[in-house]
Each structure stands twice: as C-alpha cells, then as structure tokens.
XYZ file of C-alpha atoms in Angstrom:
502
model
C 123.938 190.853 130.826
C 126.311 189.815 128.336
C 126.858 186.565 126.052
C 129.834 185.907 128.236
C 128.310 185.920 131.304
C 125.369 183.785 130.454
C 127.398 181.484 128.913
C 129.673 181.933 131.765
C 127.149 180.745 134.206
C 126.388 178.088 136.246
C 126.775 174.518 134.148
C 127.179 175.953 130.882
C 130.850 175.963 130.863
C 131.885 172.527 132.255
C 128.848 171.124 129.548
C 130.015 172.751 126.892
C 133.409 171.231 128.252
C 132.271 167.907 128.530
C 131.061 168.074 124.636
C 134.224 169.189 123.566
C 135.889 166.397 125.486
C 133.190 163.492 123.933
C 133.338 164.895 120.438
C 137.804 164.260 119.986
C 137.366 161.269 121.675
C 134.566 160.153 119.090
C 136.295 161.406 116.220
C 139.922 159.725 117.689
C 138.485 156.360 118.408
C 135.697 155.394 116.436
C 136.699 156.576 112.825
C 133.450 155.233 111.457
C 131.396 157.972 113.208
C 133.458 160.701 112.099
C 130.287 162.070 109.477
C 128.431 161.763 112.907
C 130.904 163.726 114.928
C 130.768 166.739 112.124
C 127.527 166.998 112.104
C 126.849 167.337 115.475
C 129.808 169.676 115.988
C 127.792 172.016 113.429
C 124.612 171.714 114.977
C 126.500 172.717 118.576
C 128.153 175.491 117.018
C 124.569 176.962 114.886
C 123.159 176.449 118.411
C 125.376 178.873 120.183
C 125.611 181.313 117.936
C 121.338 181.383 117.695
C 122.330 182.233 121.682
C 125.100 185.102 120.762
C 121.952 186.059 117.796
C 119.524 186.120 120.588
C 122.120 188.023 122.593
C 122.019 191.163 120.457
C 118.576 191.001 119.739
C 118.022 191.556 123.647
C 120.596 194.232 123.574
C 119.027 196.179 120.577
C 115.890 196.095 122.696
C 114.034 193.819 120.213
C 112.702 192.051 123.670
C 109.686 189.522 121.895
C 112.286 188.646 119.376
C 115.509 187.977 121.764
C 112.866 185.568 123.489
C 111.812 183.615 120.878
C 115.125 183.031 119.520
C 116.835 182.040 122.600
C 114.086 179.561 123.059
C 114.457 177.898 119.682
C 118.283 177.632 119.991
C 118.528 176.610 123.782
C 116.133 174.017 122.385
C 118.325 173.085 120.009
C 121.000 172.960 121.928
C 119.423 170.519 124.110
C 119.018 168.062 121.343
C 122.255 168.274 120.316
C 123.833 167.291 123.583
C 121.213 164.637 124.392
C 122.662 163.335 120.781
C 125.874 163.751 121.067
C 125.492 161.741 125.033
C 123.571 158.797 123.668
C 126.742 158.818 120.376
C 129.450 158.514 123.358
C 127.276 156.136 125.366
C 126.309 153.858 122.696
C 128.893 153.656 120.201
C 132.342 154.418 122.238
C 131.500 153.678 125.899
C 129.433 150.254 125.088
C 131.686 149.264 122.283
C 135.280 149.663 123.922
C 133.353 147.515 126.893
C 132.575 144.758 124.199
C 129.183 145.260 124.894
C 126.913 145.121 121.223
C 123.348 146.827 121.537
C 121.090 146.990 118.541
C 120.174 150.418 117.269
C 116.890 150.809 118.044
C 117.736 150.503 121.846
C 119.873 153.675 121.276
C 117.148 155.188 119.322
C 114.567 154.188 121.602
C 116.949 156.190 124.745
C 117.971 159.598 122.598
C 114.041 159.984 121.642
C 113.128 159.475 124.663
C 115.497 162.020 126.537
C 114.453 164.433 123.107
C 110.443 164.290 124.605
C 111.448 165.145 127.917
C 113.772 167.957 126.945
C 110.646 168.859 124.880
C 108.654 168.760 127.993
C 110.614 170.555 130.220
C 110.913 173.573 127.876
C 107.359 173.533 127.461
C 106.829 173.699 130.814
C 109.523 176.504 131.248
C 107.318 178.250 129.044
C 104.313 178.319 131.023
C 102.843 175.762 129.505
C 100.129 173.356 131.182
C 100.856 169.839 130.225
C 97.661 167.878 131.096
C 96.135 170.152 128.298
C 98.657 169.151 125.860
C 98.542 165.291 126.888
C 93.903 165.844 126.579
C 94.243 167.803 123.208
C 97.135 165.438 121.566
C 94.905 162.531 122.050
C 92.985 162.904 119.048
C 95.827 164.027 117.060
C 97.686 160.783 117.961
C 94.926 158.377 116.844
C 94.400 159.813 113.828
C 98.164 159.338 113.136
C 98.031 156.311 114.465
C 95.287 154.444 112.136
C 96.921 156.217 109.008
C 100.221 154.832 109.683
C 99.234 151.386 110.790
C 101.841 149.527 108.188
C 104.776 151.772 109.978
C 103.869 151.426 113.942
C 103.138 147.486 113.157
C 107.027 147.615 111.760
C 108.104 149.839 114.714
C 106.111 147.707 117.779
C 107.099 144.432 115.489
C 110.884 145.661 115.860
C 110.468 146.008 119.582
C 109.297 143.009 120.548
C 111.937 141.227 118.160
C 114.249 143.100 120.337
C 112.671 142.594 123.557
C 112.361 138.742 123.297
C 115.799 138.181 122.032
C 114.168 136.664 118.876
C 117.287 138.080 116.846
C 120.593 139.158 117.374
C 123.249 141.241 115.547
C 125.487 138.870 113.901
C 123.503 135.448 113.798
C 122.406 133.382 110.710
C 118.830 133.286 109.251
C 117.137 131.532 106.862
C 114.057 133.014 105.697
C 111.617 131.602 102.912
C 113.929 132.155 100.103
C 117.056 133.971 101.108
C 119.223 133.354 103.873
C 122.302 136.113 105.713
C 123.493 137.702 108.661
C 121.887 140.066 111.028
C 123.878 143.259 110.406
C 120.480 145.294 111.994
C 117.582 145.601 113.816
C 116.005 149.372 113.330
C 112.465 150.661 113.225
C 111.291 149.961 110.005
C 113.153 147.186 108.958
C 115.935 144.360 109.845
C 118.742 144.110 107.353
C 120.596 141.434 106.482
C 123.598 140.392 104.449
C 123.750 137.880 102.272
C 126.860 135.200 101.163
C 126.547 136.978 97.565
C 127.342 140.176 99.049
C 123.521 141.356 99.299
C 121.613 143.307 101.353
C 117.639 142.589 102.086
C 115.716 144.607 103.939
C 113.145 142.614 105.803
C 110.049 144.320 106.966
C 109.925 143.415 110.765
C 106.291 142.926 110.906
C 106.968 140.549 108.557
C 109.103 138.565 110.939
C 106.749 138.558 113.694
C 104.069 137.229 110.975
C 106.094 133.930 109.540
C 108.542 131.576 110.546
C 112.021 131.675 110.002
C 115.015 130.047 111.416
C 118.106 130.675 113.177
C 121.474 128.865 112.240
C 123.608 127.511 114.760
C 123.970 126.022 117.712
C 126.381 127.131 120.719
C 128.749 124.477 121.898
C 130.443 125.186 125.212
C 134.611 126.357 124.490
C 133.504 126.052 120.374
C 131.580 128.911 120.045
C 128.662 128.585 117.703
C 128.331 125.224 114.924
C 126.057 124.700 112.361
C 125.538 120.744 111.507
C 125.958 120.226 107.951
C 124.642 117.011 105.898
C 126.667 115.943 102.795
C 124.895 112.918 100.963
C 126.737 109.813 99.034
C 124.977 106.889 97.063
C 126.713 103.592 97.418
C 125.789 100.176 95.785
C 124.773 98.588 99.022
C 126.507 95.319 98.335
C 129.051 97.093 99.812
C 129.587 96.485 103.880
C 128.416 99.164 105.331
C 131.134 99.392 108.123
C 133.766 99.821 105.761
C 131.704 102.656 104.111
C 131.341 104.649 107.193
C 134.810 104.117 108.040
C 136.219 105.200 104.964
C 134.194 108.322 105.068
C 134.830 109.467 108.501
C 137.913 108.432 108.307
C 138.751 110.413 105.527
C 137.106 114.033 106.974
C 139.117 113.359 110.038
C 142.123 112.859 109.165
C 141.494 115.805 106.172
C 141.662 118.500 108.435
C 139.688 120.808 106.602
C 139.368 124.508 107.473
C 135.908 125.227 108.627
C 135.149 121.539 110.112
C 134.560 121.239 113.497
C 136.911 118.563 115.492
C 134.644 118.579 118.444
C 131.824 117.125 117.864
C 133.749 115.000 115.412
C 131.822 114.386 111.886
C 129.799 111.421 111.208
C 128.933 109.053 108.323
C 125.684 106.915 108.845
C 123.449 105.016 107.084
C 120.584 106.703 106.032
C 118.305 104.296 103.997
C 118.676 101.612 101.369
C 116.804 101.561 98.493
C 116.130 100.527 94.520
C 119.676 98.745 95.311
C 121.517 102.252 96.507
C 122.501 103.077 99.739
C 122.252 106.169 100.853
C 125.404 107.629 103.359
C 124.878 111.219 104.964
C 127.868 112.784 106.219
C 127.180 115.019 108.855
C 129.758 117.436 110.478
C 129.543 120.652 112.467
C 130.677 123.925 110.289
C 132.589 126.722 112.151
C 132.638 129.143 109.119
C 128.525 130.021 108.331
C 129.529 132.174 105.158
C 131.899 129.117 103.934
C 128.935 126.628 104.112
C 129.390 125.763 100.094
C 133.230 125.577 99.560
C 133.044 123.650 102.701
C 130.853 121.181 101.588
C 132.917 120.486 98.433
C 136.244 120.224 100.450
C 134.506 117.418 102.503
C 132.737 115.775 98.940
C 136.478 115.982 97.172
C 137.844 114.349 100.118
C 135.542 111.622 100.596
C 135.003 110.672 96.602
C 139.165 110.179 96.950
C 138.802 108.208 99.443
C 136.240 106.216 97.889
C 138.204 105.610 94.747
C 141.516 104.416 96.621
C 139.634 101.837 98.080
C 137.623 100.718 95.180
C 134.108 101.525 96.036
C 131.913 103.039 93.269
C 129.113 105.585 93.571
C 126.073 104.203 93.048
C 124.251 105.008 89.742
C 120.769 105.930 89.855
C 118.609 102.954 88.692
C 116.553 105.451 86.240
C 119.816 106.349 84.247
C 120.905 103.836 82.229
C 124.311 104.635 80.344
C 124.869 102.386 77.533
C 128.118 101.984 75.531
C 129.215 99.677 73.059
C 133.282 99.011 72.525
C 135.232 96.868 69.789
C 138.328 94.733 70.822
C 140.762 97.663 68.958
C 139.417 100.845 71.351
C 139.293 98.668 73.967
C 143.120 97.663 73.286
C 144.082 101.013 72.704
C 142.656 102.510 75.629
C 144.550 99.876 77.903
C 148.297 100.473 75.538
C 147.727 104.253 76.608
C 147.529 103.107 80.063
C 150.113 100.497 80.436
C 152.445 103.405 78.342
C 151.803 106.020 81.649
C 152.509 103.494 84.195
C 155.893 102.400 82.381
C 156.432 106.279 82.298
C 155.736 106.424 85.869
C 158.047 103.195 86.870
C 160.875 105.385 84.882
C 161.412 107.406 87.051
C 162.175 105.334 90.026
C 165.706 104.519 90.558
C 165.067 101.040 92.564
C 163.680 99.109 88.841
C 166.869 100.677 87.086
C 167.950 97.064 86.880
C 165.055 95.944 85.550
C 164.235 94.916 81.729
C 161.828 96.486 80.110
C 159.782 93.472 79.975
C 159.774 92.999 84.067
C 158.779 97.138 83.746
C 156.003 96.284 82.154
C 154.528 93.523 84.364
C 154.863 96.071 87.353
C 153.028 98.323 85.200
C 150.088 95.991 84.497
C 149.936 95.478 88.232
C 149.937 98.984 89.727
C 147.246 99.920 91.236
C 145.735 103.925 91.410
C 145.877 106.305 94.442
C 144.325 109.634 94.346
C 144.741 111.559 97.872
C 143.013 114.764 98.966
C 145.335 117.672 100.661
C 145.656 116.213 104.353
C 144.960 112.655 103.283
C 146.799 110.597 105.320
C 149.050 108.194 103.132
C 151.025 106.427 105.032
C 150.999 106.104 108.596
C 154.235 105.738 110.733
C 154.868 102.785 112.458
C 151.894 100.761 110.199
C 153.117 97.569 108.077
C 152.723 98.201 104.926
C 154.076 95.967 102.347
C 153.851 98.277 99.279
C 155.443 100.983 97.828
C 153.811 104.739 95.921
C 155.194 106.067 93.081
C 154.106 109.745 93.002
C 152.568 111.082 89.954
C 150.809 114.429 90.146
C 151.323 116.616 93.514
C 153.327 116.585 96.510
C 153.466 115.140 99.996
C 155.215 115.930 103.298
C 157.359 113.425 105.543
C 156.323 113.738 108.997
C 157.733 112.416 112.205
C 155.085 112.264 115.187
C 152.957 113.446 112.987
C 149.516 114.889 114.737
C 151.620 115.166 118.197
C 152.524 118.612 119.877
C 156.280 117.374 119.162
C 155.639 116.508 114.888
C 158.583 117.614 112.952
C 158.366 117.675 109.241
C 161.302 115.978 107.876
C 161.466 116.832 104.157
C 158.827 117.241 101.068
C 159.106 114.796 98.109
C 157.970 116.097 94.459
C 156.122 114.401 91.454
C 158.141 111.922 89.903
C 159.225 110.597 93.403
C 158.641 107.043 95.429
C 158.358 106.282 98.740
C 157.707 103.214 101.237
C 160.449 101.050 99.524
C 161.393 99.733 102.718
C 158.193 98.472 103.581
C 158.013 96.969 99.818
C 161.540 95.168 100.176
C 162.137 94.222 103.777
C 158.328 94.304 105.795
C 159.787 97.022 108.028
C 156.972 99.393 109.155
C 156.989 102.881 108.237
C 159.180 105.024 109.971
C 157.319 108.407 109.441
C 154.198 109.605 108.410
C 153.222 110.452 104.844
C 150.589 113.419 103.885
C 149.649 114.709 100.901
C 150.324 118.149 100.442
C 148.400 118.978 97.980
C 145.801 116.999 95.681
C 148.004 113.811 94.653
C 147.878 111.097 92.592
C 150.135 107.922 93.488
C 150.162 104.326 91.875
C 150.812 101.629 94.480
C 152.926 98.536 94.177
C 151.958 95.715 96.309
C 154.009 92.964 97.562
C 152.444 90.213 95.782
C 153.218 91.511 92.234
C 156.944 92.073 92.747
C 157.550 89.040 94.196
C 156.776 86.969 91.153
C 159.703 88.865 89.559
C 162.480 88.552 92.379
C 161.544 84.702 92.619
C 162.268 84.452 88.943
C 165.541 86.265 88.780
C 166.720 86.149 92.463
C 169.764 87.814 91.407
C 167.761 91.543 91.188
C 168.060 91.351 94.951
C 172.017 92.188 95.050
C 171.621 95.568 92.989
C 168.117 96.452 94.701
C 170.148 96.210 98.390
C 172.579 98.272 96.747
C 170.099 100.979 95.550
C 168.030 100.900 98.667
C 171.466 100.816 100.614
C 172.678 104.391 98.805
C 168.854 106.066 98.996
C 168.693 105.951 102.747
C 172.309 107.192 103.671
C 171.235 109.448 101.360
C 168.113 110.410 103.391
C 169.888 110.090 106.815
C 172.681 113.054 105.288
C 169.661 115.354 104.604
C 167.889 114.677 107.913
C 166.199 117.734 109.742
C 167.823 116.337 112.548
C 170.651 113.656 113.110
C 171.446 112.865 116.433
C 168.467 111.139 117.542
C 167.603 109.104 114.046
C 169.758 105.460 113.670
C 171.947 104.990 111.266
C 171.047 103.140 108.302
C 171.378 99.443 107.782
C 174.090 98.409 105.806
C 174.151 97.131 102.065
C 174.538 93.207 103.561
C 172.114 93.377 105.726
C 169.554 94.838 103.620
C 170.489 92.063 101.224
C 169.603 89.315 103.861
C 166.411 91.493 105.122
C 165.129 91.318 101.028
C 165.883 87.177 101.001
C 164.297 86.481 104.050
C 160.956 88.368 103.122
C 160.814 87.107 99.669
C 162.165 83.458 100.790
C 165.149 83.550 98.441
C-alpha cells in the first residue's frame, strides 16, 4: 500500500484538514501565537514525513524498521494535534468568547489528552497496562520524594486555581512587593509590578503565608480600591468646616482615577498633642495610578486649605525658630505690596484710580490658589468680590456640571473677573473653573468701599468701564440669542450708588 493511500484513508484527510484550517486561523487572529503556530506547523510536517520515511522503509522490505518508525511518528503526530486542539481551544476559541482561563488549566487538559494518546498506543502495541500502572509505582515515588519542592509548587498552583484564591488580572500585596496577576503556571505565579517588574512567586509559597487582594467590586463600577490620604490640622479649627473644605474640594476636583460613586470622605480621625488628624478616604478606579493619584487629591486639598486660611498643623516635636529685624521684615512686605500693585495694573476697572488708592487695594487683597477643576466661582452664588488672575487660566461655564453646560470663553493670566458681583451685588451669572493650577488675589467688598465713599465721583468712570466690558462680552458670546442684553451705562451707575449707599 502506498503513502497516498494510507494517508488517503479513513480520517486522515479531513484531520489533517481540520489542522490546516486551525493553524491560518491561529496565525490570522491571534498574532501573539504566531512562534506557536510555526512550531507546531514543523512538528506536523517532521511527523508526516517520519510516515512517508516509514513508507519506504516498508517498501524496501526493511519490515522491523518500517514498524518502529511509523510508531514513533504516528506518535508524534498525535501530540502535535492534541497541541495544536488545546492552542485553538484555549487561546482563539475561549478568547474571542471573552472567556480568560489561566494556563495551567490548558496545561492541565493537553497533558492529560498527551497520557491517554500515550496509552492508547501502548495498548495498540500489545501492551498490558495493569503491568505498567504495578511496575510504575515504585518509579513514581521515588520521583516523587526527590522532587518534593516542585510537586508542592505544582499541587500548591492547583489548589490556588481550584479555590479561586487568585485571578489573572487582580492586585496583590505580598510582604514586600505588591503587582498584578499576569499568571498562574506550575511552578510559579508571576506578577507585574507598578515599576515595570516582574516577580516570580513560588506558589507553595502562597499557600504557606498571607497575602492580600486589592479591590473591592462595586455593582455598575467595576472594581475600587479605598484609598486613605492623611492631613494634620490645629484642632482649634471647627471641625465641620475642615471636612467640608476637604470633601468639598475632591468633589468638585474631578480628578481622573477618583471614584464619584461612593463619593470620597473626610473624617475625623483622632485629636492629639493639639493636632487633629483628617483622613481622606476615596475609592481609586486606576490600581497602577494609586501614587499620582494620591498627590492629585493632596495638591487639591492643601489649595483648598490655603484659600480658606487654615494651616497644617506642625508637629509639636519640631520646633522652627526664626528671628527677623524690622528692615527684612519691611522689605519682605515692599516686595509684596510691589506684586499686588503689579497685579491691580493690569485691570482696566482701577484705571481711574491714583496710585495711592492702588496701593490700599493692594494692602487689602487677599491670596487664592486653585487646583485644575477647582471650582471658583459658582453661577448664580452672591459673591461680593472680585479675582484678579495671576498665574494660570480658567474657563467660563454656563450650566456648568449639567448635561446642557456650554463653555462660554477662557480668560488668561493678567485677567479679572466677578466685577459685577464686586460693584452692583448681582450674583454670578456663570460658573468659573480653573483650568489649570491658578493663582488669583481676591478683592472683597469691604476694602473698596472705603475708597468709593471717599471719592464718590470714581463711580461715574467705573459704570462707564464696567458698561464697555460687558457689551464687550455679550459681542463675543458663544451664543446670543438666548443671553440679555447688557445693562446700560445709567443704570449700572445707579446699581453701584445704591450698593455702596452713595
């Protein structure tokens, strides 16, 4: 009989077809296994031609020889089909269904189908099993009790694997290192580090110690990880206002990585040696961001802390002593004044102004420093001061937080805003946030009214200034039609007299 015809014969051809048809369709759709895909294509192809080998050998009457060779390669054979199966079942068929299987699993299938192929041949062969099984039995525990570090591994990675202790993908925190599960094999379980590392973690190791498992699955939020950022106050302080100011300013932050739902949360944690101690907790979305996170929501809350005048706490064991003469002192305050009349410059509304009224603004300002996302001004709040911007940039919103906000306009360093609340009371008619990090100073009320009571006349060319600056806004609206037109230059006049009491 020829090579054709036993290859010709019955299953061979629609197997060998079947190969053929898993082997392009691993090599088209799963790029990654493409090494895999070669290899096995070369082990198919040295299989049948050990068949067409064994083939000739039969034909040249070398009988003994033919038969020993065909076995070897139909063995082969075998075991490269059962491979190339358990490559289409477990890394094309699984994976286009979204389903993720650890590799031992697959392992655990393809050497299983290899020992009954094994079997099977052997008992092709004439073989008598039960003898095999009795005289293997010593063999086996001999192997066994000189390989009892690798089976413990082996069994240890089982049973990690059978009781769902790990899972591809999740966090861990071990002793001293911490990563994702990228594997669970035989040996070992690697995983990968935030600094780009992988460590291979014996898995009888595993079954031996503790270790834990970051996260915690929230239902339509996938899974969190609850982070703790920690602030010392002086605890003078209210407390109320604290926690306020804290959560306050991580919600309205926005930061990438921070959890809306559950929203964070600033509590009291102790008090102590006259500190109190504030723990912001909120729920991370990010695992590998866990650091840069953490210093997003510290920048945001120390700004926040500063704009309304509370202080970190010092530590009661530190103590910083400094001693200052009248002249630094003076000096210190002349370079200060010097930025703030810099600052008061560039704001068209004090063009009127003499440098001497400049300066008492200047002496009264107040510093703002705002976070990116920091909300600065809040449309529709009274507010009766105005910012002078600095440093940074901030965006004008309308509806600002709403499915319908619009973004009217971005104003640059060196620009105000909230003069209308300053001159007339009105509330805000959009909604200020800081683009960037920014740094404002803020002009209340109180300190510009000691100037327009002593020269009431100021009030004429300020309703003239305002009068020109919000035409001048309404022109360069996003959109017109819906927005009112500006109040005239009289009756911002009489809005400025009746707030002030002229």
């Amino acid at each position: 009989m020829s090579i054709v015809d036993q290859l010709t014969r019955h299953e061979w051809p629609y197997l060998l077809g079947i190969c053929a048809i898993l082997l392009a369709a691993l090599y088209r759709f799963r790029p990654d296994e493409r090494r895999n895909v070669l290899l096995t294509l070369l082990f198919l192809a040295l299989g049948i031609a050990g068949l067409l080998v064994a083939q000739l050998a039969a034909s040249l009457e070398m009988s003994q020889g033919a038969a020993v060779l065909k076995e070897i390669f139909t063995i082969l054979l075998g075991l490269v089909v059962i491979r190339l199966f358990g490559l289409a079942l477990f890394r094309l068929l699984l994976v286009s269904m979204r389903v993720q299987t650890p590799r031992i699993l697959e392992d655990v299938v393809v050497i299983l189908a290899y020992l009954a192929w094994g079997m099977v041949r052997l008992r092709y062969a004439g073989l008598d099993l039960s003898q095999l099984i009795t005289t293997s039995a010593v063999l086996t525990a001999v192997i066994a009790f000189a390989m009892q570090d690798t089976l413990g591994n082996i069994l240890s990675g089982v049973a990690l694997q059978l009781d769902e202790s790990l899972e591809l993908g999740q966090w861990v925190v071990l002793s001293d290192v911490s990563g994702k599960v990228l594997q669970v094999g035989w040996r070992s379980t690697l995983l990968e580090t935030r600094n780009g590392e992988t460590v291979v973690v014996p898995n009888a190791w595993l079954m031996k110690n503790s270790f834990r498992v970051l996260g915690k699955r929230f239902i339509g939020h996938g899974m969190l990880w609850r982070r703790w950022v920690w602030f010392d106050i002086a605890w003078e302080l209210p407390p109320a206002k604290v926690i306020a100011v804290i959560q306050n300013a991580i919600l309205d932050g926005r930061i990438h990585g921070v959890s809306s739902e559950p929203p964070a949360q600033a509590i009291l944690m102790e008090t102590r040696d006259g500190v109190a101690r504030y723990a912001l907790r909120y729920w991370l979305t990010d695992f590998t961001a866990d650091d840069t996170t953490d210093s997003q929501a510290r920048a945001h809350v120390l700004t926040a802390l500063v704009r309304y005048g509370i202080p970190l706490a010092s530590s009661t064991q530190n103590v910083l002593m400094t001693k200052d003469n009248d002249k630094t002192a003076a000096q210190r305050q002349s370079i200060d004044i010097q930025r703030r009349m810099d600052a008061l410059e560039g704001v068209t509304l004090f063009a009127d102004f003499t440098a001497e009224e400049r300066r008492h603004l200047a002496e009264q300002l107040s510093f703002a420093p705002f976070e990116e996302g920091d909300v600065i001004s809040r449309q529709g709040a009274v507010a009766h001061w105005l910012y002078i911007l600095t440093c940074g940039e901030v965006d004008v919103w309308r509806d600002y937080g709403t499915p319908i906000a619009e973004r009217l306009g971005r104003i640059k360093s060196c620009g105000f805003f909230g003069e209308m609340g300053l001159m007339t009371g009105a509330p805000r008619t959009a909604t200020v946030v800081a683009a960037c990090y920014v740094e404002c100073y803020r002009l209340d009320r109180v300190s510009f009214e000691a100037i327009l009571t002593a020269r009431p006349a100021l009030a004429d060319a300020l309703s003239h200034i305002l009068a020109e600056r919000l035409n001048d806004n309404h022109l360069h609206s996003v959109t017109q039609t819906d927005i009112p037109a500006p109040p005239r230059e009289a009756e911002l006049l009489e809005r400025i007299r009746r707030f002030f009491g002229l």
